[in-house]
Every structure is written in C-alpha cells, then in structure tokens.
Amino acid sequence: MNPVIPQVLGMLGLVIIVLSFQCKQNKNFFLMQGFGSFFFFLNFLLIGAYGGAFFNLANLIRGLLYSKNTKKFWKLLTVEAVYIFCIGFSVYLDSTPRQILLTLLPFSALIAMSVFMWKGNTKHIRYFQIGFMSPSWMVYNCFNLSVGGIICESFNMISSAIYLIREKNNK
C-alpha cells in the first residue's frame, strides 16, 4: 500500500478534530471528535498500530455516547469496557513487548480521560490533556510515525494551554 494514504487519512482526522474545537455545543463537539477519531482509526490500522486504531474506534463510540449530555453511569462503564477490550485485542494482534508498552501509554490516558469527560469539568480535562493525555499519544504517534497524530496532539496541548490562560485571565 502507498504509505501516503494512511498519512492523508490521519491529516483528515486532524482537520476534523481541530474544527471540533469551534463547536459551541457539547453534542457537536463529541460527534466531530468521534468522526475525526474514525479517520485516525483508519490511519493507525493502515500503518499497523493496532492499539491506536482500536482506541480511536473506541473514541468514536465514546463520542456517540457522550454526545447526549446525560451523565449516565452506564455510558462511562461502557466506554471503559470498550477500552479494556481494545487493549486486549491490540495485544493479541501485536504482541511485541515494545508495542505493548507503547500501547499502555494511551490506554492509561484514555481510561482516565473518559472519566474526566464524563464528569464534564473542562479545567480538569485541559490539565490532564496537557499533563498526560497528549504526551502519551505523542510518544505513541512518534514511534508509529503518525504525522497527523503528532500534529493533532501538538494542537491539543496548545489549545488546552490557551484555554487555561484565558480562563485564568478572565478571573
């Protein structure tokens, strides 16, 4: 396969994720995040990074479940169960020690982030994004050579920092 195709799909995911930050309603934000995650699913699947692929498919499910602003506990449990299934499936498909260790980084970040997103505290989400979520994905993306993923996580960290600075200045 042409190595450009997975990178183009990752760039499409990046564009959709970046555009999602312009959404005024949580429903639209989560739907666009999920749709962008679908393109990252294809990106990672085609480059053979199964953990990243399946986690992004799980992010699509999370986006669909969280798009309705009801904080039902079963939604959180469903998302967490899907992530656990994804880590097991990705370890089964690619059982190299290096890839397993790399996959544990975004897995641990996603488990915690889904709780933060379910609770809905935007400040906590942004701090976690900068402190652990994006750095975890950044390491994963660099080792798996996902250009769109690297740029997307850079954007996520910058966007979160800008949000926190604005929030602080407004107080």
PDB file of C-alpha atoms in Angstrom:
ATOM      1  CA  MET A   1       0.000   0.000   0.000  1.00  0.00           C
ATOM      2  CA  ASN A   2       1.077   3.533  -0.680  1.00  0.00           C
ATOM      3  CA  PRO A   3       2.387   4.959   2.644  1.00  0.00           C
ATOM      4  CA  VAL A   4       0.873   8.347   1.818  1.00  0.00           C
ATOM      5  CA  ILE A   5      -2.729   7.090   2.127  1.00  0.00           C
ATOM      6  CA  PRO A   6      -2.597   6.418   5.894  1.00  0.00           C
ATOM      7  CA  GLN A   7      -0.974   9.803   6.476  1.00  0.00           C
ATOM      8  CA  VAL A   8      -3.664  11.582   4.417  1.00  0.00           C
ATOM      9  CA  LEU A   9      -6.349   9.828   6.491  1.00  0.00           C
ATOM     10  CA  GLY A  10      -4.578  10.977   9.660  1.00  0.00           C
ATOM     11  CA  MET A  11      -4.490  14.539   8.343  1.00  0.00           C
ATOM     12  CA  LEU A  12      -8.243  14.381   7.651  1.00  0.00           C
ATOM     13  CA  GLY A  13      -8.746  13.231  11.242  1.00  0.00           C
ATOM     14  CA  LEU A  14      -6.579  16.126  12.392  1.00  0.00           C
ATOM     15  CA  VAL A  15      -8.630  18.685  10.459  1.00  0.00           C
ATOM     16  CA  ILE A  16     -11.918  17.355  11.856  1.00  0.00           C
ATOM     17  CA  ILE A  17     -10.572  17.294  15.429  1.00  0.00           C
ATOM     18  CA  VAL A  18      -9.274  20.868  15.068  1.00  0.00           C
ATOM     19  CA  LEU A  19     -12.631  22.016  13.690  1.00  0.00           C
ATOM     20  CA  SER A  20     -14.419  20.335  16.607  1.00  0.00           C
ATOM     21  CA  PHE A  21     -12.962  22.939  18.965  1.00  0.00           C
ATOM     22  CA  GLN A  22     -15.116  25.544  17.207  1.00  0.00           C
ATOM     23  CA  CYS A  23     -18.333  23.777  18.250  1.00  0.00           C
ATOM     24  CA  LYS A  24     -20.458  25.667  20.740  1.00  0.00           C
ATOM     25  CA  GLN A  25     -22.486  22.639  21.849  1.00  0.00           C
ATOM     26  CA  ASN A  26     -21.043  19.554  23.548  1.00  0.00           C
ATOM     27  CA  LYS A  27     -23.129  17.310  21.309  1.00  0.00           C
ATOM     28  CA  ASN A  28     -21.488  18.621  18.146  1.00  0.00           C
ATOM     29  CA  PHE A  29     -18.054  18.639  19.787  1.00  0.00           C
ATOM     30  CA  PHE A  30     -18.274  14.965  20.766  1.00  0.00           C
ATOM     31  CA  LEU A  31     -19.707  13.948  17.397  1.00  0.00           C
ATOM     32  CA  MET A  32     -16.929  15.690  15.478  1.00  0.00           C
ATOM     33  CA  GLN A  33     -14.294  14.270  17.838  1.00  0.00           C
ATOM     34  CA  GLY A  34     -15.738  10.826  17.156  1.00  0.00           C
ATOM     35  CA  PHE A  35     -15.771  11.381  13.408  1.00  0.00           C
ATOM     36  CA  GLY A  36     -12.152  12.608  13.476  1.00  0.00           C
ATOM     37  CA  SER A  37     -11.260   9.535  15.535  1.00  0.00           C
ATOM     38  CA  PHE A  38     -12.672   7.348  12.764  1.00  0.00           C
ATOM     39  CA  PHE A  39     -10.093   8.751  10.339  1.00  0.00           C
ATOM     40  CA  PHE A  40      -7.373   8.146  12.910  1.00  0.00           C
ATOM     41  CA  PHE A  41      -8.688   4.589  13.266  1.00  0.00           C
ATOM     42  CA  LEU A  42      -8.054   4.106   9.545  1.00  0.00           C
ATOM     43  CA  ASN A  43      -4.668   5.862   9.799  1.00  0.00           C
ATOM     44  CA  PHE A  44      -3.403   3.615  12.589  1.00  0.00           C
ATOM     45  CA  LEU A  45      -4.931   0.470  11.126  1.00  0.00           C
ATOM     46  CA  LEU A  46      -3.127   1.012   7.828  1.00  0.00           C
ATOM     47  CA  ILE A  47       0.228   1.695   9.487  1.00  0.00           C
ATOM     48  CA  GLY A  48      -0.163  -1.423  11.655  1.00  0.00           C
ATOM     49  CA  ALA A  49      -0.530   0.320  15.021  1.00  0.00           C
ATOM     50  CA  TYR A  50      -3.487  -1.710  16.252  1.00  0.00           C
ATOM     51  CA  GLY A  51      -3.762  -0.176  19.713  1.00  0.00           C
ATOM     52  CA  GLY A  52      -4.080   3.312  18.256  1.00  0.00           C
ATOM     53  CA  ALA A  53      -6.539   2.039  15.670  1.00  0.00           C
ATOM     54  CA  PHE A  54      -8.860   0.356  18.140  1.00  0.00           C
ATOM     55  CA  PHE A  55      -8.594   3.145  20.710  1.00  0.00           C
ATOM     56  CA  ASN A  56      -9.714   5.606  18.053  1.00  0.00           C
ATOM     57  CA  LEU A  57     -12.614   3.348  17.156  1.00  0.00           C
ATOM     58  CA  ALA A  58     -13.481   3.346  20.865  1.00  0.00           C
ATOM     59  CA  ASN A  59     -13.219   7.169  20.806  1.00  0.00           C
ATOM     60  CA  LEU A  60     -15.875   7.159  18.093  1.00  0.00           C
ATOM     61  CA  ILE A  61     -18.119   5.111  20.381  1.00  0.00           C
ATOM     62  CA  ARG A  62     -17.306   7.456  23.276  1.00  0.00           C
ATOM     63  CA  GLY A  63     -18.203  10.450  21.108  1.00  0.00           C
ATOM     64  CA  LEU A  64     -21.556   8.951  20.196  1.00  0.00           C
ATOM     65  CA  LEU A  65     -22.367   8.046  23.808  1.00  0.00           C
ATOM     66  CA  TYR A  66     -21.189  11.320  25.326  1.00  0.00           C
ATOM     67  CA  SER A  67     -22.812  13.498  22.657  1.00  0.00           C
ATOM     68  CA  LYS A  68     -26.023  13.436  24.647  1.00  0.00           C
ATOM     69  CA  ASN A  69     -25.411  15.472  27.794  1.00  0.00           C
ATOM     70  CA  THR A  70     -26.815  12.856  30.144  1.00  0.00           C
ATOM     71  CA  LYS A  71     -24.286  11.682  32.711  1.00  0.00           C
ATOM     72  CA  LYS A  72     -25.486   8.112  32.863  1.00  0.00           C
ATOM     73  CA  PHE A  73     -23.025   5.884  34.699  1.00  0.00           C
ATOM     74  CA  TRP A  74     -23.591   3.045  32.215  1.00  0.00           C
ATOM     75  CA  LYS A  75     -22.096   5.240  29.474  1.00  0.00           C
ATOM     76  CA  LEU A  76     -18.854   5.594  31.410  1.00  0.00           C
ATOM     77  CA  LEU A  77     -18.770   1.859  32.160  1.00  0.00           C
ATOM     78  CA  THR A  78     -19.428   1.036  28.500  1.00  0.00           C
ATOM     79  CA  VAL A  79     -16.594   3.284  27.321  1.00  0.00           C
ATOM     80  CA  GLU A  80     -14.194   1.851  29.904  1.00  0.00           C
ATOM     81  CA  ALA A  81     -15.151  -1.719  28.905  1.00  0.00           C
ATOM     82  CA  VAL A  82     -14.580  -0.908  25.230  1.00  0.00           C
ATOM     83  CA  TYR A  83     -11.091   0.453  26.025  1.00  0.00           C
ATOM     84  CA  ILE A  84     -10.275  -2.698  28.001  1.00  0.00           C
ATOM     85  CA  PHE A  85     -11.462  -4.838  25.090  1.00  0.00           C
ATOM     86  CA  CYS A  86      -9.323  -2.734  22.735  1.00  0.00           C
ATOM     87  CA  ILE A  87      -6.142  -3.166  24.768  1.00  0.00           C
ATOM     88  CA  GLY A  88      -6.691  -6.915  24.892  1.00  0.00           C
ATOM     89  CA  PHE A  89      -7.368  -7.154  21.179  1.00  0.00           C
ATOM     90  CA  SER A  90      -4.390  -4.988  20.243  1.00  0.00           C
ATOM     91  CA  VAL A  91      -2.051  -7.056  22.455  1.00  0.00           C
ATOM     92  CA  TYR A  92      -3.382 -10.175  20.762  1.00  0.00           C
ATOM     93  CA  LEU A  93      -2.704  -8.746  17.282  1.00  0.00           C
ATOM     94  CA  ASP A  94       0.692  -7.232  18.042  1.00  0.00           C
ATOM     95  CA  SER A  95       2.358  -8.896  20.985  1.00  0.00           C
ATOM     96  CA  THR A  96       5.821  -7.366  20.651  1.00  0.00           C
ATOM     97  CA  PRO A  97       6.981  -6.048  24.045  1.00  0.00           C
ATOM     98  CA  ARG A  98       7.785  -2.597  22.635  1.00  0.00           C
ATOM     99  CA  GLN A  99       4.354  -2.171  21.072  1.00  0.00           C
ATOM    100  CA  ILE A 100       2.589  -3.437  24.201  1.00  0.00           C
ATOM    101  CA  LEU A 101       4.435  -0.899  26.340  1.00  0.00           C
ATOM    102  CA  LEU A 102       3.712   1.867  23.836  1.00  0.00           C
ATOM    103  CA  THR A 103       0.033   0.903  23.743  1.00  0.00           C
ATOM    104  CA  LEU A 104      -0.253   1.047  27.531  1.00  0.00           C
ATOM    105  CA  LEU A 105       0.512   4.796  27.456  1.00  0.00           C
ATOM    106  CA  PRO A 106      -2.570   5.947  25.523  1.00  0.00           C
ATOM    107  CA  PHE A 107      -4.655   3.194  27.153  1.00  0.00           C
ATOM    108  CA  SER A 108      -3.999   4.511  30.661  1.00  0.00           C
ATOM    109  CA  ALA A 109      -4.607   8.071  29.491  1.00  0.00           C
ATOM    110  CA  LEU A 110      -7.883   7.163  27.762  1.00  0.00           C
ATOM    111  CA  ILE A 111      -9.227   5.333  30.813  1.00  0.00           C
ATOM    112  CA  ALA A 112      -8.685   8.439  32.955  1.00  0.00           C
ATOM    113  CA  MET A 113      -9.770  10.930  30.274  1.00  0.00           C
ATOM    114  CA  SER A 114     -13.096   9.197  29.725  1.00  0.00           C
ATOM    115  CA  VAL A 115     -13.857   9.769  33.427  1.00  0.00           C
ATOM    116  CA  PHE A 116     -12.888  13.450  33.177  1.00  0.00           C
ATOM    117  CA  MET A 117     -15.020  13.854  30.048  1.00  0.00           C
ATOM    118  CA  TRP A 118     -17.952  12.058  31.655  1.00  0.00           C
ATOM    119  CA  LYS A 119     -17.754  14.371  34.680  1.00  0.00           C
ATOM    120  CA  GLY A 120     -17.520  17.385  32.364  1.00  0.00           C
ATOM    121  CA  ASN A 121     -15.059  19.582  34.281  1.00  0.00           C
ATOM    122  CA  THR A 122     -13.368  21.387  31.391  1.00  0.00           C
ATOM    123  CA  LYS A 123     -10.494  22.719  33.511  1.00  0.00           C
ATOM    124  CA  HIS A 124      -9.578  19.223  34.724  1.00  0.00           C
ATOM    125  CA  ILE A 125      -9.853  17.910  31.176  1.00  0.00           C
ATOM    126  CA  ARG A 126      -7.423  20.574  29.911  1.00  0.00           C
ATOM    127  CA  TYR A 127      -4.885  19.987  32.690  1.00  0.00           C
ATOM    128  CA  PHE A 128      -4.972  16.254  32.079  1.00  0.00           C
ATOM    129  CA  GLN A 129      -4.721  16.839  28.325  1.00  0.00           C
ATOM    130  CA  ILE A 130      -1.506  18.818  28.744  1.00  0.00           C
ATOM    131  CA  GLY A 131      -0.034  16.743  31.565  1.00  0.00           C
ATOM    132  CA  PHE A 132      -0.630  13.187  30.414  1.00  0.00           C
ATOM    133  CA  MET A 133      -3.091  12.561  27.579  1.00  0.00           C
ATOM    134  CA  SER A 134      -1.354  14.378  24.747  1.00  0.00           C
ATOM    135  CA  PRO A 135       2.187  13.449  25.840  1.00  0.00           C
ATOM    136  CA  SER A 136       1.147   9.769  25.951  1.00  0.00           C
ATOM    137  CA  TRP A 137      -0.311   9.918  22.471  1.00  0.00           C
ATOM    138  CA  MET A 138       2.656  11.967  21.261  1.00  0.00           C
ATOM    139  CA  VAL A 139       5.078   9.180  22.243  1.00  0.00           C
ATOM    140  CA  TYR A 140       2.802   6.599  20.628  1.00  0.00           C
ATOM    141  CA  ASN A 141       2.440   8.663  17.446  1.00  0.00           C
ATOM    142  CA  CYS A 142       6.178   9.304  17.138  1.00  0.00           C
ATOM    143  CA  PHE A 143       7.091   5.629  17.469  1.00  0.00           C
ATOM    144  CA  ASN A 144       4.374   4.642  14.985  1.00  0.00           C
ATOM    145  CA  LEU A 145       5.033   7.559  12.608  1.00  0.00           C
ATOM    146  CA  SER A 146       1.555   9.034  12.523  1.00  0.00           C
ATOM    147  CA  VAL A 147       2.180  12.552  11.232  1.00  0.00           C
ATOM    148  CA  GLY A 148      -1.442  13.644  11.658  1.00  0.00           C
ATOM    149  CA  GLY A 149      -1.416  12.270  15.193  1.00  0.00           C
ATOM    150  CA  ILE A 150       1.749  14.169  16.112  1.00  0.00           C
ATOM    151  CA  ILE A 151       0.338  17.444  14.800  1.00  0.00           C
ATOM    152  CA  CYS A 152      -3.051  16.779  16.408  1.00  0.00           C
ATOM    153  CA  GLU A 153      -1.574  16.228  19.868  1.00  0.00           C
ATOM    154  CA  SER A 154       0.578  19.349  19.478  1.00  0.00           C
ATOM    155  CA  PHE A 155      -2.568  21.279  18.636  1.00  0.00           C
ATOM    156  CA  ASN A 156      -4.449  19.719  21.577  1.00  0.00           C
ATOM    157  CA  MET A 157      -1.757  20.785  24.039  1.00  0.00           C
ATOM    158  CA  ILE A 158      -1.531  24.326  22.644  1.00  0.00           C
ATOM    159  CA  SER A 159      -5.308  24.672  22.551  1.00  0.00           C
ATOM    160  CA  SER A 160      -5.620  23.447  26.150  1.00  0.00           C
ATOM    161  CA  ALA A 161      -2.898  25.828  27.326  1.00  0.00           C
ATOM    162  CA  ILE A 162      -4.607  28.768  25.608  1.00  0.00           C
ATOM    163  CA  TYR A 163      -7.914  27.820  27.232  1.00  0.00           C
ATOM    164  CA  LEU A 164      -6.323  27.681  30.696  1.00  0.00           C
ATOM    165  CA  ILE A 165      -4.524  31.011  30.197  1.00  0.00           C
ATOM    166  CA  ARG A 166      -7.741  32.685  29.049  1.00  0.00           C
ATOM    167  CA  GLU A 167      -9.624  31.145  31.953  1.00  0.00           C
ATOM    168  CA  LYS A 168      -7.036  32.478  34.399  1.00  0.00           C
ATOM    169  CA  ASN A 169      -7.034  35.951  32.817  1.00  0.00           C
ATOM    170  CA  ASN A 170     -10.839  36.136  32.919  1.00  0.00           C
ATOM    171  CA  LYS A 171     -10.760  35.642  36.685  1.00  0.00           C
TER     172      LYS A 171
END
